mmCIF file of C-alpha atoms in Angstrom:
data_model
loop_
_atom_site.group_PDB
_atom_site.id
_atom_site.type_symbol
_atom_site.label_atom_id
_atom_site.label_comp_id
_atom_site.label_asym_id
_atom_site.label_seq_id
_atom_site.Cartn_x
_atom_site.Cartn_y
_atom_site.Cartn_z
ATOM 1 C CA UNK A 105 0.000 0.000 0.000
ATOM 2 C CA UNK A 106 1.210 3.479 -0.875
ATOM 3 C CA UNK A 107 1.048 5.992 1.996
ATOM 4 C CA UNK A 108 1.690 9.748 1.798
ATOM 5 C CA UNK A 109 1.632 11.435 5.225
ATOM 6 C CA UNK A 110 0.077 14.916 5.071
ATOM 7 C CA UNK A 111 -0.259 15.901 8.733
ATOM 8 C CA UNK A 112 -1.065 14.335 12.099
ATOM 9 C CA UNK A 113 -4.764 14.060 11.239
ATOM 10 C CA UNK A 114 -4.804 12.996 7.572
ATOM 11 C CA UNK A 115 -2.812 10.979 5.102
ATOM 12 C CA UNK A 116 -3.335 9.829 1.522
ATOM 13 C CA UNK A 117 -3.105 6.117 0.786
ATOM 14 C CA UNK A 118 -3.612 3.891 -2.226
ATOM 15 C CA UNK A 119 -4.238 0.227 -2.807
ATOM 16 C CA UNK A 120 -4.639 -1.642 -6.089
ATOM 17 C CA UNK A 121 -8.191 -0.304 -6.521
ATOM 18 C CA UNK A 122 -8.299 3.329 -5.409
ATOM 19 C CA UNK A 123 -6.785 6.342 -3.696
ATOM 20 C CA UNK A 124 -8.152 7.220 -0.270
ATOM 21 C CA UNK A 125 -8.054 9.812 2.471
ATOM 22 C CA UNK A 126 -7.315 8.256 5.832
ATOM 23 C CA UNK A 127 -7.960 9.926 9.196
ATOM 24 C CA UNK A 128 -6.056 9.112 12.370
ATOM 25 C CA UNK A 129 -7.722 8.045 15.556
ATOM 26 C CA UNK A 130 -6.898 6.117 18.701
ATOM 27 C CA UNK A 131 -7.853 2.593 19.593
ATOM 28 C CA UNK A 132 -6.998 0.187 22.334
ATOM 29 C CA UNK A 133 -4.535 -2.545 21.405
ATOM 30 C CA UNK A 134 -6.222 -5.895 22.089
ATOM 31 C CA UNK A 135 -2.987 -7.564 23.203
ATOM 32 C CA UNK A 136 -1.290 -4.864 25.277
ATOM 33 C CA UNK A 137 -4.322 -2.807 26.295
ATOM 34 C CA UNK A 138 -2.445 0.394 25.393
ATOM 35 C CA UNK A 139 -3.831 3.126 23.171
ATOM 36 C CA UNK A 140 -2.354 3.284 19.677
ATOM 37 C CA UNK A 141 -2.842 5.341 16.533
ATOM 38 C CA UNK A 142 -5.137 3.754 13.966
ATOM 39 C CA UNK A 143 -5.773 5.040 10.432
ATOM 40 C CA UNK A 144 -9.258 4.684 8.959
ATOM 41 C CA UNK A 145 -10.169 5.296 5.307
ATOM 42 C CA UNK A 146 -12.957 7.885 5.131
ATOM 43 C CA UNK A 147 -13.096 8.902 1.425
ATOM 44 C CA UNK A 148 -12.181 7.045 -1.791
ATOM 45 C CA UNK A 149 -11.184 8.452 -5.209
ATOM 46 C CA UNK A 150 -10.043 7.088 -8.561
ATOM 47 C CA UNK A 151 -7.134 9.549 -9.077
ATOM 48 C CA UNK A 152 -4.518 11.193 -6.902
ATOM 49 C CA UNK A 153 -5.582 14.608 -8.211
ATOM 50 C CA UNK A 154 -9.179 14.091 -7.058
ATOM 51 C CA UNK A 155 -7.920 12.816 -3.697
ATOM 52 C CA UNK A 156 -5.817 15.944 -3.164
ATOM 53 C CA UNK A 157 -8.746 18.212 -4.019
ATOM 54 C CA UNK A 158 -11.049 16.128 -1.820
ATOM 55 C CA UNK A 159 -8.686 16.531 1.118
ATOM 56 C CA UNK A 160 -8.479 20.288 0.539
ATOM 57 C CA UNK A 161 -12.282 20.506 0.607
ATOM 58 C CA UNK A 162 -12.585 18.236 3.637
ATOM 59 C CA UNK A 163 -10.021 20.180 5.641
ATOM 60 C CA UNK A 164 -11.785 23.483 4.994
ATOM 61 C CA UNK A 165 -15.265 22.102 5.688
ATOM 62 C CA UNK A 166 -14.165 20.561 8.991
ATOM 63 C CA UNK A 167 -12.153 23.579 10.130
ATOM 64 C CA UNK A 168 -13.427 26.130 12.626
ATOM 65 C CA UNK A 169 -13.174 28.883 9.998
ATOM 66 C CA UNK A 170 -15.637 31.737 10.425
ATOM 67 C CA UNK A 171 -15.904 34.054 7.448
ATOM 68 C CA UNK A 172 -14.160 34.334 4.128
ATOM 69 C CA UNK A 173 -10.751 35.367 5.472
ATOM 70 C CA UNK A 174 -10.525 32.365 7.821
ATOM 71 C CA UNK A 175 -11.669 29.997 5.061
ATOM 72 C CA UNK A 176 -8.875 31.348 2.843
ATOM 73 C CA UNK A 177 -6.386 30.826 5.684
ATOM 74 C CA UNK A 178 -7.583 27.222 6.136
ATOM 75 C CA UNK A 179 -7.146 26.638 2.391
ATOM 76 C CA UNK A 180 -3.638 28.101 2.468
ATOM 77 C CA UNK A 181 -2.669 25.962 5.460
ATOM 78 C CA UNK A 182 -3.814 22.743 3.788
ATOM 79 C CA UNK A 183 -2.251 23.768 0.480
ATOM 80 C CA UNK A 184 1.103 24.224 2.226
ATOM 81 C CA UNK A 185 0.801 20.858 3.970
ATOM 82 C CA UNK A 186 -0.124 19.075 0.740
ATOM 83 C CA UNK A 187 2.640 20.837 -1.177
ATOM 84 C CA UNK A 188 5.200 19.742 1.395
ATOM 85 C CA UNK A 189 3.890 16.162 1.367
ATOM 86 C CA UNK A 190 3.836 15.874 -2.432
ATOM 87 C CA UNK A 191 6.887 17.913 -3.459
ATOM 88 C CA UNK A 192 8.762 17.508 -5.759
ATOM 89 C CA UNK A 193 6.913 14.818 -7.668
ATOM 90 C CA UNK A 194 3.476 16.403 -7.908
ATOM 91 C CA UNK A 195 1.914 19.728 -8.826
ATOM 92 C CA UNK A 196 -1.439 20.811 -7.393
ATOM 93 C CA UNK A 197 -3.525 22.807 -9.872
ATOM 94 C CA UNK A 198 -5.712 25.140 -7.812
ATOM 95 C CA UNK A 199 -7.789 27.842 -9.458
ATOM 96 C CA UNK A 200 -7.138 31.076 -7.549
ATOM 97 C CA UNK A 201 -7.177 29.900 -3.944
ATOM 98 C CA UNK A 202 -5.166 33.008 -3.176
ATOM 99 C CA UNK A 203 -3.920 36.088 -4.958
ATOM 100 C CA UNK A 204 -0.702 35.974 -6.995
ATOM 101 C CA UNK A 205 0.998 38.105 -4.334
ATOM 102 C CA UNK A 206 -0.043 35.666 -1.582
ATOM 103 C CA UNK A 207 1.121 32.732 -3.702
ATOM 104 C CA UNK A 208 4.522 34.391 -4.101
ATOM 105 C CA UNK A 209 4.762 34.829 -0.311
ATOM 106 C CA UNK A 210 3.760 31.194 0.326
ATOM 107 C CA UNK A 211 5.956 29.498 -2.266
ATOM 108 C CA UNK A 212 8.639 32.008 -3.142
ATOM 109 C CA UNK A 213 7.748 31.404 -6.792
ATOM 110 C CA UNK A 214 5.636 33.543 -9.135
ATOM 111 C CA UNK A 215 2.275 32.202 -10.263
ATOM 112 C CA UNK A 216 2.603 29.883 -13.262
#
């Protein structure tokens, strides 16, 4: 199974059939009785691109953002996390999540 860690809460995984978003949680180990991290698939997609966009949407929808400015901040935060997780092999094509000036500040590169 392919696994791409994104942050402490989410990761992207793939098996022979699909890409998926997995969410971390805790569960009790049956043998030791200790709590351990468990990853559960919560969304499935047929391409990595759709998975990345699905995770962006999920992160914003489940954030505590109030108002447009906070939603934009939540998008930027997830975009940075995904960019770090997927760099240098993958490019995320987002249509104007932020202004060109903000993109330059975030990435150090001009908008393509």
